[in-house]
Short mmCIF file of C-alpha atoms in Angstrom, two decimals:
data_model
loop_
_atom_site.label_atom_id
_atom_site.label_comp_id
_atom_site.label_asym_id
_atom_site.label_seq_id
_atom_site.Cartn_x
_atom_site.Cartn_y
_atom_site.Cartn_z
CA UNK A 1 -30.52 -10.55 26.59
CA UNK A 2 -27.70 -8.36 25.36
CA UNK A 3 -28.16 -4.60 25.48
CA UNK A 4 -28.50 -2.78 22.18
CA UNK A 5 -26.70 0.50 22.46
CA UNK A 6 -27.32 1.37 18.83
CA UNK A 7 -24.56 3.05 16.85
CA UNK A 8 -21.19 4.17 18.20
CA UNK A 9 -17.80 5.54 17.31
CA UNK A 10 -14.23 5.07 18.48
CA UNK A 11 -13.13 7.82 20.88
CA UNK A 12 -10.10 9.35 19.13
CA UNK A 13 -7.94 12.30 20.15
CA UNK A 14 -8.65 14.52 17.07
CA UNK A 15 -12.36 14.49 17.97
CA UNK A 16 -12.06 15.26 21.70
CA UNK A 17 -13.04 18.93 21.42
CA UNK A 18 -15.89 18.35 18.95
CA UNK A 19 -17.36 15.59 21.09
CA UNK A 20 -17.27 17.65 24.28
CA UNK A 21 -18.61 20.78 22.62
CA UNK A 22 -21.30 19.28 20.36
CA UNK A 23 -22.35 16.09 22.18
CA UNK A 24 -23.00 14.26 18.89
CA UNK A 25 -25.92 11.90 18.41
CA UNK A 26 -23.93 8.74 19.07
CA UNK A 27 -25.14 5.87 21.21
CA UNK A 28 -21.77 5.07 22.76
CA UNK A 29 -18.01 5.38 22.37
CA UNK A 30 -15.38 2.67 22.22
CA UNK A 31 -11.96 3.35 23.75
CA UNK A 32 -8.66 1.62 23.12
CA UNK A 33 -8.08 0.28 26.62
CA UNK A 34 -4.29 0.58 26.54
CA UNK A 35 -4.50 4.34 25.92
CA UNK A 36 -6.11 4.91 29.29
CA UNK A 37 -4.19 2.47 31.49
CA UNK A 38 -1.67 4.21 33.77
CA UNK A 39 -2.67 7.50 32.17
CA UNK A 40 -3.63 10.83 33.63
CA UNK A 41 -3.85 14.41 32.46
CA UNK A 42 -5.97 15.36 29.52
CA UNK A 43 -6.72 11.90 28.02
CA UNK A 44 -8.17 10.47 31.24
CA UNK A 45 -9.95 13.71 32.11
CA UNK A 46 -11.65 13.74 28.72
CA UNK A 47 -12.63 10.10 29.04
CA UNK A 48 -14.22 10.88 32.41
CA UNK A 49 -16.18 13.76 30.87
CA UNK A 50 -17.33 11.69 27.88
CA UNK A 51 -18.30 8.91 30.28
CA UNK A 52 -20.69 11.29 32.04
CA UNK A 53 -22.84 11.46 28.89
CA UNK A 54 -22.23 8.25 26.96
CA UNK A 55 -21.92 4.52 27.58
CA UNK A 56 -18.35 3.31 27.02
CA UNK A 57 -17.06 0.06 25.56
CA UNK A 58 -13.44 -1.00 26.17
CA UNK A 59 -11.43 -2.49 23.32
CA UNK A 60 -7.94 -3.88 23.95
CA UNK A 61 -5.17 -4.74 21.53
CA UNK A 62 -2.50 -6.43 23.67
CA UNK A 63 -4.08 -9.30 25.61
CA UNK A 64 -2.51 -11.82 23.20
CA UNK A 65 -5.16 -14.35 24.14
CA UNK A 66 -3.75 -16.80 21.58
CA UNK A 67 -0.12 -16.24 22.55
CA UNK A 68 2.19 -18.88 23.96
CA UNK A 69 3.64 -16.68 26.71
CA UNK A 70 1.86 -16.97 30.06
CA UNK A 71 -1.08 -14.60 30.43
CA UNK A 72 0.20 -11.24 31.64
CA UNK A 73 -1.47 -10.82 35.04
CA UNK A 74 -0.11 -7.31 35.45
CA UNK A 75 -1.82 -6.34 32.19
CA UNK A 76 -5.05 -8.10 33.20
CA UNK A 77 -5.03 -6.26 36.51
CA UNK A 78 -4.77 -2.95 34.65
CA UNK A 79 -7.74 -3.99 32.50
CA UNK A 80 -9.65 -4.90 35.65
CA UNK A 81 -8.78 -1.56 37.26
CA UNK A 82 -9.90 0.37 34.19
CA UNK A 83 -13.15 -1.61 34.09
CA UNK A 84 -13.75 -0.67 37.73
CA UNK A 85 -13.18 3.01 36.92
CA UNK A 86 -15.04 3.25 33.61
CA UNK A 87 -17.76 0.65 34.16
CA UNK A 88 -17.92 -0.19 30.44
CA UNK A 89 -20.83 -2.00 28.87
CA UNK A 90 -18.37 -4.73 27.91
CA UNK A 91 -14.67 -5.18 27.18
CA UNK A 92 -13.16 -6.81 24.15
CA UNK A 93 -9.87 -7.88 22.60
CA UNK A 94 -8.86 -9.89 19.54
CA UNK A 95 -8.77 -13.58 18.70
CA UNK A 96 -5.08 -13.50 17.83
CA UNK A 97 -1.60 -13.38 19.32
CA UNK A 98 0.63 -10.30 19.52
CA UNK A 99 4.10 -11.51 20.44
CA UNK A 100 6.33 -14.10 22.06
CA UNK A 101 9.01 -14.13 24.79
CA UNK A 102 7.84 -10.81 26.18
CA UNK A 103 8.04 -8.98 22.86
CA UNK A 104 4.99 -7.11 21.59
CA UNK A 105 4.86 -6.87 17.81
CA UNK A 106 1.96 -4.41 18.08
CA UNK A 107 0.08 -6.35 15.43
CA UNK A 108 -2.92 -8.68 15.54
CA UNK A 109 -1.29 -11.86 14.26
CA UNK A 110 -3.47 -14.74 13.06
CA UNK A 111 -3.62 -18.12 14.77
CA UNK A 112 -3.49 -21.46 12.98
CA UNK A 113 -6.99 -22.95 13.02
CA UNK A 114 -6.14 -26.19 14.78
CA UNK A 115 -7.63 -28.26 17.60
CA UNK A 116 -4.51 -27.50 19.62
CA UNK A 117 -5.11 -23.77 19.20
CA UNK A 118 -8.81 -24.12 20.11
CA UNK A 119 -7.87 -25.88 23.35
CA UNK A 120 -5.13 -23.38 24.11
CA UNK A 121 -7.20 -20.25 23.49
CA UNK A 122 -10.40 -21.51 25.13
CA UNK A 123 -8.54 -22.37 28.32
CA UNK A 124 -6.91 -18.92 28.41
CA UNK A 125 -10.21 -17.13 27.79
CA UNK A 126 -11.73 -18.98 30.73
CA UNK A 127 -8.88 -17.89 32.95
CA UNK A 128 -9.23 -14.26 31.82
CA UNK A 129 -12.97 -14.32 32.47
CA UNK A 130 -12.39 -15.79 35.92
CA UNK A 131 -9.75 -13.15 36.71
CA UNK A 132 -11.73 -10.18 35.41
CA UNK A 133 -15.06 -11.49 36.66
CA UNK A 134 -16.84 -10.60 33.41
CA UNK A 135 -17.39 -12.18 30.01
CA UNK A 136 -14.78 -11.39 27.39
CA UNK A 137 -15.78 -10.34 23.88
CA UNK A 138 -13.36 -11.37 21.12
CA UNK A 139 -12.97 -9.89 17.66
CA UNK A 140 -12.14 -11.80 14.50
CA UNK A 141 -8.97 -10.28 12.98
CA UNK A 142 -8.16 -9.71 9.34
CA UNK A 143 -5.27 -11.78 8.01
CA UNK A 144 -2.90 -11.86 5.06
CA UNK A 145 -1.41 -15.33 5.54
CA UNK A 146 -3.01 -18.73 6.06
CA UNK A 147 -1.24 -21.69 7.65
CA UNK A 148 -0.62 -25.00 6.00
CA UNK A 149 -1.37 -26.74 9.31
CA UNK A 150 -4.89 -25.31 9.75
CA UNK A 151 -7.48 -28.03 10.27
CA UNK A 152 -10.69 -26.01 10.00
CA UNK A 153 -12.09 -22.81 8.49
CA UNK A 154 -11.73 -19.55 10.38
CA UNK A 155 -15.46 -19.37 11.12
CA UNK A 156 -15.39 -22.91 12.53
CA UNK A 157 -12.45 -21.92 14.71
CA UNK A 158 -14.29 -18.81 15.95
CA UNK A 159 -17.44 -20.78 16.72
CA UNK A 160 -15.56 -23.57 18.47
CA UNK A 161 -13.42 -21.28 20.62
CA UNK A 162 -16.30 -19.06 21.73
CA UNK A 163 -18.51 -22.07 22.43
CA UNK A 164 -15.83 -23.83 24.47
CA UNK A 165 -14.97 -20.70 26.46
CA UNK A 166 -18.54 -19.35 26.57
CA UNK A 167 -17.51 -15.85 25.54
CA UNK A 168 -18.94 -13.26 23.16
CA UNK A 169 -18.00 -12.09 19.68
CA UNK A 170 -17.16 -8.70 18.26
CA UNK A 171 -17.82 -9.35 14.59
CA UNK A 172 -15.66 -7.11 12.40
CA UNK A 173 -17.48 -7.23 9.07
CA UNK A 174 -14.60 -5.50 7.31
CA UNK A 175 -12.18 -8.12 8.66
CA UNK A 176 -14.43 -10.89 7.33
CA UNK A 177 -14.39 -9.18 3.94
CA UNK A 178 -10.60 -8.66 3.99
CA UNK A 179 -9.82 -12.23 5.01
CA UNK A 180 -12.35 -13.63 2.52
CA UNK A 181 -10.67 -11.64 -0.26
CA UNK A 182 -7.17 -12.61 0.81
CA UNK A 183 -7.87 -16.31 1.39
CA UNK A 184 -10.46 -16.73 -1.34
CA UNK A 185 -13.45 -17.90 0.66
CA UNK A 186 -17.09 -16.76 0.62
CA UNK A 187 -17.60 -13.94 3.13
CA UNK A 188 -21.32 -14.69 3.36
CA UNK A 189 -20.62 -18.29 4.30
CA UNK A 190 -18.56 -16.92 7.19
CA UNK A 191 -21.45 -14.67 8.32
CA UNK A 192 -23.87 -17.61 8.02
CA UNK A 193 -21.70 -19.69 10.32
CA UNK A 194 -21.17 -17.11 13.08
CA UNK A 195 -23.05 -18.10 16.25
CA UNK A 196 -25.57 -15.24 16.18
CA UNK A 197 -26.46 -15.31 19.85
CA UNK A 198 -22.86 -14.52 20.81
CA UNK A 199 -22.41 -11.41 18.64
CA UNK A 200 -22.37 -8.45 20.99
CA UNK A 201 -20.90 -5.80 18.69
CA UNK A 202 -20.05 -5.11 15.04
CA UNK A 203 -17.08 -3.16 13.65
CA UNK A 204 -17.07 -1.50 10.24
CA UNK A 205 -13.89 -0.02 8.76
CA UNK A 206 -12.03 0.84 5.59
CA UNK A 207 -9.04 -0.90 4.03
CA UNK A 208 -6.47 -0.65 1.27
CA UNK A 209 -6.94 -2.97 -1.72
CA UNK A 210 -3.63 -3.82 -3.44
CA UNK A 211 -5.29 -5.95 -6.08
CA UNK A 212 -3.79 -9.30 -5.12
CA UNK A 213 -4.51 -8.78 -1.43
CA UNK A 214 -6.13 -6.29 0.95
CA UNK A 215 -4.36 -4.60 3.85
CA UNK A 216 -6.58 -3.71 6.80
CA UNK A 217 -5.54 -0.10 7.33
CA UNK A 218 -8.57 1.57 8.96
CA UNK A 219 -7.61 4.73 7.07
CA UNK A 220 -10.36 4.81 4.42
CA UNK A 221 -14.14 5.13 4.47
CA UNK A 222 -16.08 1.86 4.51
CA UNK A 223 -16.21 0.54 0.93
CA UNK A 224 -19.35 -0.47 -0.98
CA UNK A 225 -18.62 -4.20 -0.77
CA UNK A 226 -18.36 -3.99 3.02
CA UNK A 227 -21.62 -2.03 3.21
CA UNK A 228 -23.24 -4.82 1.21
CA UNK A 229 -21.81 -7.41 3.57
CA UNK A 230 -23.04 -5.38 6.54
CA UNK A 231 -26.54 -5.36 5.08
CA UNK A 232 -26.34 -9.13 4.69
CA UNK A 233 -25.04 -9.43 8.27
CA UNK A 234 -27.91 -7.40 9.73
CA UNK A 235 -30.29 -9.63 7.78
CA UNK A 236 -28.75 -12.64 9.52
CA UNK A 237 -28.11 -11.25 13.01
CA UNK A 238 -30.69 -8.49 13.44
CA UNK A 239 -29.86 -5.29 15.33
CA UNK A 240 -26.38 -5.40 16.87
CA UNK A 241 -24.47 -2.40 18.32
CA UNK A 242 -22.37 -1.18 15.40
CA UNK A 243 -19.50 1.28 15.10
CA UNK A 244 -17.18 2.77 12.52
CA UNK A 245 -13.54 2.11 13.40
CA UNK A 246 -11.14 4.71 12.03
CA UNK A 247 -7.58 4.74 13.34
CA UNK A 248 -5.55 6.62 10.74
CA UNK A 249 -6.17 9.47 8.30
CA UNK A 250 -8.93 10.40 10.71
CA UNK A 251 -11.47 12.76 9.08
CA UNK A 252 -13.53 15.48 10.78
CA UNK A 253 -16.19 14.10 13.10
CA UNK A 254 -19.14 14.99 10.78
CA UNK A 255 -17.74 12.66 8.10
CA UNK A 256 -17.71 9.74 10.51
CA UNK A 257 -21.17 10.66 11.77
CA UNK A 258 -22.40 10.57 8.17
CA UNK A 259 -20.88 7.09 7.70
CA UNK A 260 -22.50 6.00 10.93
CA UNK A 261 -25.82 7.33 9.70
CA UNK A 262 -25.50 5.13 6.65
CA UNK A 263 -25.12 2.11 8.93
CA UNK A 264 -28.18 3.25 10.85
CA UNK A 265 -30.23 3.50 7.65
CA UNK A 266 -29.08 0.11 6.40
CA UNK A 267 -30.10 -1.54 9.65
CA UNK A 268 -33.46 0.26 9.68
CA UNK A 269 -34.17 -0.77 6.07
CA UNK A 270 -33.26 -4.42 6.67
CA UNK A 271 -35.32 -4.64 9.84
CA UNK A 272 -38.30 -2.89 8.19
CA UNK A 273 -38.13 -5.28 5.27
CA UNK A 274 -38.01 -8.27 7.60
CA UNK A 275 -40.94 -6.88 9.61
CA UNK A 276 -42.90 -6.44 6.39
CA UNK A 277 -42.16 -10.01 5.31
CA UNK A 278 -43.16 -11.37 8.70
CA UNK A 279 -46.42 -9.40 8.63
CA UNK A 280 -47.29 -10.58 5.11
CA UNK B 1 7.86 -27.50 21.11
CA UNK B 2 4.15 -27.51 20.30
CA UNK B 3 2.97 -26.81 16.77
CA UNK B 4 1.38 -23.53 17.90
CA UNK B 5 4.55 -22.38 19.62
CA UNK B 6 6.60 -23.35 16.56
CA UNK B 7 4.33 -21.28 14.32
CA UNK B 8 4.57 -18.28 16.59
CA UNK B 9 8.33 -18.52 17.10
CA UNK B 10 8.98 -18.74 13.36
CA UNK B 11 6.50 -15.97 12.55
CA UNK B 12 8.06 -13.62 15.09
CA UNK B 13 11.57 -14.46 13.94
CA UNK B 14 10.48 -13.59 10.40
CA UNK B 15 9.04 -10.27 11.55
CA UNK B 16 12.20 -9.37 13.46
CA UNK B 17 14.86 -10.79 11.18
CA UNK B 18 13.31 -11.76 7.83
CA UNK B 19 14.56 -14.97 6.21
CA UNK B 20 12.71 -17.99 4.86
CA UNK B 21 12.03 -20.08 7.97
CA UNK B 22 8.42 -18.98 8.28
CA UNK B 23 7.47 -19.28 4.63
CA UNK B 24 7.32 -23.11 4.79
CA UNK B 25 4.36 -22.79 7.17
CA UNK B 26 2.06 -20.63 5.04
CA UNK B 27 0.22 -20.89 1.75
CA UNK B 28 0.25 -19.13 -1.62
CA UNK B 29 -3.09 -17.95 -2.96
CA UNK B 30 -4.17 -17.99 -6.60
CA UNK B 31 -3.44 -14.25 -6.73
CA UNK B 32 -0.28 -13.86 -4.70
CA UNK B 33 2.70 -15.77 -3.39
CA UNK B 34 3.34 -16.31 0.29
CA UNK B 35 6.48 -14.17 0.45
CA UNK B 36 4.52 -11.07 -0.54
CA UNK B 37 1.70 -11.90 1.87
CA UNK B 38 4.08 -12.45 4.79
CA UNK B 39 5.91 -9.32 3.71
CA UNK B 40 2.78 -7.30 4.45
CA UNK B 41 3.31 -8.12 8.14
CA UNK B 42 7.07 -7.52 7.94
CA UNK B 43 6.56 -4.06 6.44
CA UNK B 44 3.65 -3.16 8.71
CA UNK B 45 5.72 -3.95 11.81
CA UNK B 46 8.39 -1.46 10.80
CA UNK B 47 6.03 1.22 9.49
CA UNK B 48 3.94 1.08 12.64
CA UNK B 49 6.92 1.58 14.93
CA UNK B 50 8.37 4.36 12.77
CA UNK B 51 5.01 6.10 13.09
CA UNK B 52 5.07 5.63 16.87
CA UNK B 53 8.56 7.15 17.11
CA UNK B 54 7.60 9.99 14.78
CA UNK B 55 4.60 10.74 16.95
CA UNK B 56 6.70 10.80 20.12
CA UNK B 57 9.77 12.56 18.68
CA UNK B 58 8.53 14.98 15.98
CA UNK B 59 11.23 17.57 16.69
CA UNK B 60 14.00 14.98 16.92
CA UNK B 61 12.82 14.03 13.44
CA UNK B 62 12.94 17.69 12.42
CA UNK B 63 16.44 18.11 13.85
CA UNK B 64 18.09 15.20 12.03
CA UNK B 65 15.91 15.10 8.87
CA UNK B 66 13.86 12.39 7.13
CA UNK B 67 16.58 10.01 5.95
CA UNK B 68 18.49 10.04 9.21
CA UNK B 69 15.28 9.61 11.22
CA UNK B 70 14.29 6.53 9.20
CA UNK B 71 17.77 5.08 9.67
CA UNK B 72 17.62 5.88 13.39
CA UNK B 73 14.17 4.30 13.71
CA UNK B 74 15.37 1.13 11.97
CA UNK B 75 18.42 0.85 14.22
CA UNK B 76 16.42 1.58 17.35
CA UNK B 77 13.66 -0.90 16.47
CA UNK B 78 16.23 -3.63 15.89
CA UNK B 79 17.99 -2.85 19.18
CA UNK B 80 14.88 -2.41 21.33
CA UNK B 81 11.89 -4.53 20.24
CA UNK B 82 8.81 -3.40 22.14
CA UNK B 83 8.07 -5.15 25.41
CA UNK B 84 5.20 -2.91 26.51
CA UNK B 85 1.48 -3.51 26.06
CA UNK B 86 1.18 0.07 24.87
CA UNK B 87 3.24 1.31 21.92
CA UNK B 88 3.19 4.67 23.70
CA UNK B 89 6.24 3.47 25.66
CA UNK B 90 8.16 2.01 22.75
CA UNK B 91 10.46 5.06 22.54
CA UNK B 92 11.49 5.08 26.19
CA UNK B 93 15.03 3.85 25.44
CA UNK B 94 15.64 6.40 22.69
CA UNK B 95 17.69 8.79 24.81
CA UNK B 96 20.04 6.04 25.95
CA UNK B 97 20.25 4.70 22.41
CA UNK B 98 21.29 8.09 21.07
CA UNK B 99 23.84 8.58 23.84
CA UNK B 100 25.52 5.25 23.17
CA UNK B 101 25.36 4.85 19.38
CA UNK B 102 27.23 6.81 16.74
CA UNK B 103 26.87 9.16 15.01
CA UNK B 104 24.71 10.62 17.76
CA UNK B 105 26.86 9.66 20.75
CA UNK B 106 29.30 12.37 19.68
CA UNK B 107 26.45 14.90 19.18
CA UNK B 108 25.03 15.28 22.71
CA UNK B 109 22.46 17.81 21.59
CA UNK B 110 20.56 15.06 19.72
CA UNK B 111 20.20 12.84 22.79
CA UNK B 112 19.36 15.82 24.98
CA UNK B 113 16.66 17.04 22.61
CA UNK B 114 15.19 13.52 22.58
CA UNK B 115 15.29 13.41 26.38
CA UNK B 116 13.56 16.77 26.58
CA UNK B 117 10.89 15.77 24.05
CA UNK B 118 10.25 12.47 25.83
CA UNK B 119 9.94 14.24 29.20
CA UNK B 120 7.32 16.59 27.74
CA UNK B 121 5.35 13.59 26.48
CA UNK B 122 5.59 11.86 29.85
CA UNK B 123 4.48 15.00 31.67
CA UNK B 124 1.47 15.36 29.38
CA UNK B 125 -0.20 12.06 30.27
CA UNK B 126 1.49 10.92 33.47
CA UNK B 127 -0.89 9.51 36.08
CA UNK B 128 -2.72 12.20 38.01
CA UNK B 129 -1.54 13.00 41.52
CA UNK B 130 -2.69 15.27 44.30
CA UNK B 131 -1.58 18.89 44.30
CA UNK B 132 -0.58 20.49 47.59
CA UNK B 133 -2.25 23.86 48.16
CA UNK B 134 -0.65 26.69 50.11
CA UNK B 135 -3.39 26.63 52.75
CA UNK B 136 -2.38 23.14 53.86
CA UNK B 137 1.11 24.36 54.61
CA UNK B 138 -0.10 27.53 56.28
CA UNK B 139 -2.17 25.46 58.69
CA UNK B 140 0.78 23.37 59.84
CA UNK B 141 2.28 24.05 63.27
CA UNK B 142 5.48 26.10 63.10
CA UNK B 143 7.24 23.44 65.20
CA UNK B 144 6.63 20.96 62.38
CA UNK B 145 8.30 23.03 59.69
CA UNK B 146 11.92 21.94 60.18
CA UNK B 147 10.98 18.28 59.72
CA UNK B 148 8.60 18.64 56.79
CA UNK B 149 9.23 16.34 53.83
CA UNK B 150 7.55 16.73 50.45
CA UNK B 151 6.60 14.50 47.55
CA UNK B 152 6.72 15.75 43.97
CA UNK B 153 3.79 15.14 41.62
CA UNK B 154 4.07 12.22 39.21
CA UNK B 155 4.30 14.47 36.15
CA UNK B 156 7.39 16.38 37.34
CA UNK B 157 10.64 15.71 35.48
CA UNK B 158 14.10 17.23 36.06
CA UNK B 159 16.68 17.10 33.27
CA UNK B 160 20.26 18.33 33.65
CA UNK B 161 21.27 19.35 30.11
CA UNK B 162 24.63 20.52 28.80
CA UNK B 163 23.35 22.02 25.54
CA UNK B 164 20.67 24.46 24.42
CA UNK B 165 18.49 21.53 23.29
CA UNK B 166 15.29 23.08 24.78
CA UNK B 167 15.81 26.26 22.74
CA UNK B 168 16.34 24.18 19.61
CA UNK B 169 13.27 22.10 20.45
CA UNK B 170 11.17 25.23 20.94
CA UNK B 171 12.26 26.67 17.58
CA UNK B 172 11.56 23.41 15.74
CA UNK B 173 8.20 23.08 17.47
CA UNK B 174 7.29 26.56 16.29
CA UNK B 175 8.53 25.73 12.78
CA UNK B 176 11.29 28.34 13.15
CA UNK B 177 14.93 28.01 12.14
CA UNK B 178 16.65 26.54 15.22
CA UNK B 179 19.57 28.37 16.84
CA UNK B 180 23.10 26.99 16.55
CA UNK B 181 24.08 24.31 19.01
CA UNK B 182 25.66 25.71 22.15
CA UNK B 183 27.28 23.77 24.94
CA UNK B 184 27.07 25.32 28.39
CA UNK B 185 29.96 25.35 30.87
CA UNK B 186 27.93 23.78 33.68
CA UNK B 187 24.82 21.75 32.97
CA UNK B 188 21.49 23.50 33.47
CA UNK B 189 18.58 21.66 35.09
CA UNK B 190 15.33 21.96 33.17
CA UNK B 191 12.07 21.42 34.97
CA UNK B 192 9.24 19.81 32.98
CA UNK B 193 5.77 19.39 34.43
CA UNK B 194 2.06 19.60 33.65
CA UNK B 195 -0.37 22.40 34.35
CA UNK B 196 -3.91 22.74 33.01
CA UNK B 197 -3.41 19.63 30.84
CA UNK B 198 -0.37 21.11 29.08
CA UNK B 199 3.27 20.09 29.48
CA UNK B 200 5.38 23.13 30.36
CA UNK B 201 9.04 23.75 31.21
CA UNK B 202 11.53 26.26 32.55
CA UNK B 203 15.22 26.38 33.39
CA UNK B 204 16.19 26.34 37.06
CA UNK B 205 18.87 28.47 38.66
CA UNK B 206 21.66 26.43 40.21
CA UNK B 207 20.45 27.00 43.77
CA UNK B 208 16.82 26.19 42.95
CA UNK B 209 17.89 23.02 41.14
CA UNK B 210 19.93 21.96 44.18
CA UNK B 211 17.00 22.66 46.52
CA UNK B 212 14.60 20.71 44.36
CA UNK B 213 17.02 17.77 44.15
CA UNK B 214 17.20 17.67 47.95
CA UNK B 215 13.45 17.96 48.36
CA UNK B 216 12.81 15.24 45.76
CA UNK B 217 15.23 12.89 47.52
CA UNK B 218 13.17 13.10 50.71
CA UNK B 219 15.31 15.57 52.67
CA UNK B 220 13.58 17.66 55.34
CA UNK B 221 12.92 21.36 54.91
CA UNK B 222 15.82 22.04 57.31
CA UNK B 223 18.15 19.93 55.18
CA UNK B 224 17.01 21.79 52.06
CA UNK B 225 17.87 25.06 53.81
CA UNK B 226 21.28 23.67 54.80
CA UNK B 227 21.90 22.63 51.20
CA UNK B 228 21.29 26.20 50.07
CA UNK B 229 24.03 27.45 52.39
CA UNK B 230 26.33 26.37 49.55
CA UNK B 231 24.92 29.32 47.61
CA UNK B 232 23.74 31.82 50.27
CA UNK B 233 24.51 33.02 53.82
CA UNK B 234 22.50 30.94 56.37
CA UNK B 235 19.81 33.57 57.02
CA UNK B 236 19.31 34.14 53.29
CA UNK B 237 19.32 30.37 52.57
CA UNK B 238 16.16 29.82 54.65
CA UNK B 239 14.40 32.68 52.92
CA UNK B 240 15.45 31.38 49.52
CA UNK B 241 14.22 27.87 50.40
CA UNK B 242 10.87 29.27 51.52
CA UNK B 243 10.62 31.32 48.33
CA UNK B 244 11.37 28.29 46.15
CA UNK B 245 8.80 26.21 48.04
CA UNK B 246 6.19 28.90 47.56
CA UNK B 247 6.90 28.95 43.81
CA UNK B 248 6.80 25.14 43.50
CA UNK B 249 3.45 25.01 45.28
CA UNK B 250 2.10 27.77 43.03
CA UNK B 251 3.38 25.81 40.01
CA UNK B 252 1.60 22.67 41.22
CA UNK B 253 4.80 20.63 41.54
CA UNK B 254 4.23 19.35 45.07
CA UNK B 255 1.83 16.46 45.63
CA UNK B 256 1.95 16.11 49.40
CA UNK B 257 3.67 17.03 52.64
CA UNK B 258 4.37 14.92 55.72
CA UNK B 259 5.86 15.61 59.11
#
């Protein structure tokens, strides 16, 4: 049974003081793992203080689990060390690749959805889980290009990889929406196909719609279409720990808390409606 | 080469160098052609790294202006693709890049200001280390003193600079008009370190800089005193060394002591 921590936020530098002084009504905080590896001084001190009062979830951006370079054991050791220090509820990264030949493009680049890629990624996830000694949670990324060589839909790829590797899913509902818009598939069909028992966490975020395609910028509030898709997702998956992910144009903390409250209300309404239907 | 590796190699080559080699692998949509869609990644790669450099070098940006900073960022990104898991370290070659590439190679103040700004950033979030307290030293046997060796804290940086780059940095950071560039006759060592979660700095006198160099290189307290004889009579050199050590401990620069 996975723990339900309720509703969380990303721990971001502009909110450090507000969080420490006001102890907001948030169930947990998610950190970007790389920001606290090999770090000291104020960032790590603040993380330690936040950790005293809140559960923490670790979220990495550089594992490159789908990359063709060998797994970076030095990086994995740093993840393992941070896990030992922070004792997070879980740790996650992205179902993507981030660079080749030792270069990090600092982007979450999409994989081709092929049997070869399923085999490649599943084997690497298993090795990571063995090394870290804990289950890995992987997030679906948003994408702007699709490959001619893909042999299956993205949701089939996600289900196959996580089944083969026996790992968990961080379902980014905004990313599903963005990729559905960009690649012209039905976002709800994606949600329907996600293996519900593996979804450990949900991300919600904003994006930038250019008309012909959407760029996943995390610099806007969550849009109405994504709220609708979140409502649909809760209807399918039930209560899943959910957070607002804002990485740029970061507003004052109360604005994010208000967005988080909207997520809370949507979940409560969906679950109440389902309870009513079951009782009837 | 596997199909997956081929995809990744051609995608990365497109991101770094542009061209058409990757476009054969991807699809148009009914709304947009593949070149524009791939271009979203090409642009994002550059914009992201410009933002990283701007975050780490805001006063370098202020010193050279918007257009020159964008040009510098483009040149630097092409010369030094990131190899770190954390973009925080992407700018670590900037000082060397400025010192070896025109037009900045012939303007040492630019490289020195970048070095100073980078050192402040490093000091801010360097890994924590122990801080030696005066009581520890006071409790050591007097016979041990000549052979004492010290270790500096991980956040301590020493920068020998030949210009008034720190003064210019300070003015830019305070949104003041920076002073004119001045080149000093003999380089001045600037000390950068962290105290109470803030990165701080000060200029060192020549004798203090020499003493700190010796201490940092693992020399004994006696050898530090001997090094100061270059600046002071022997009896004064020992007193000066002890005074410096007292100040460094008060500043929190020293992590540990060993006999």
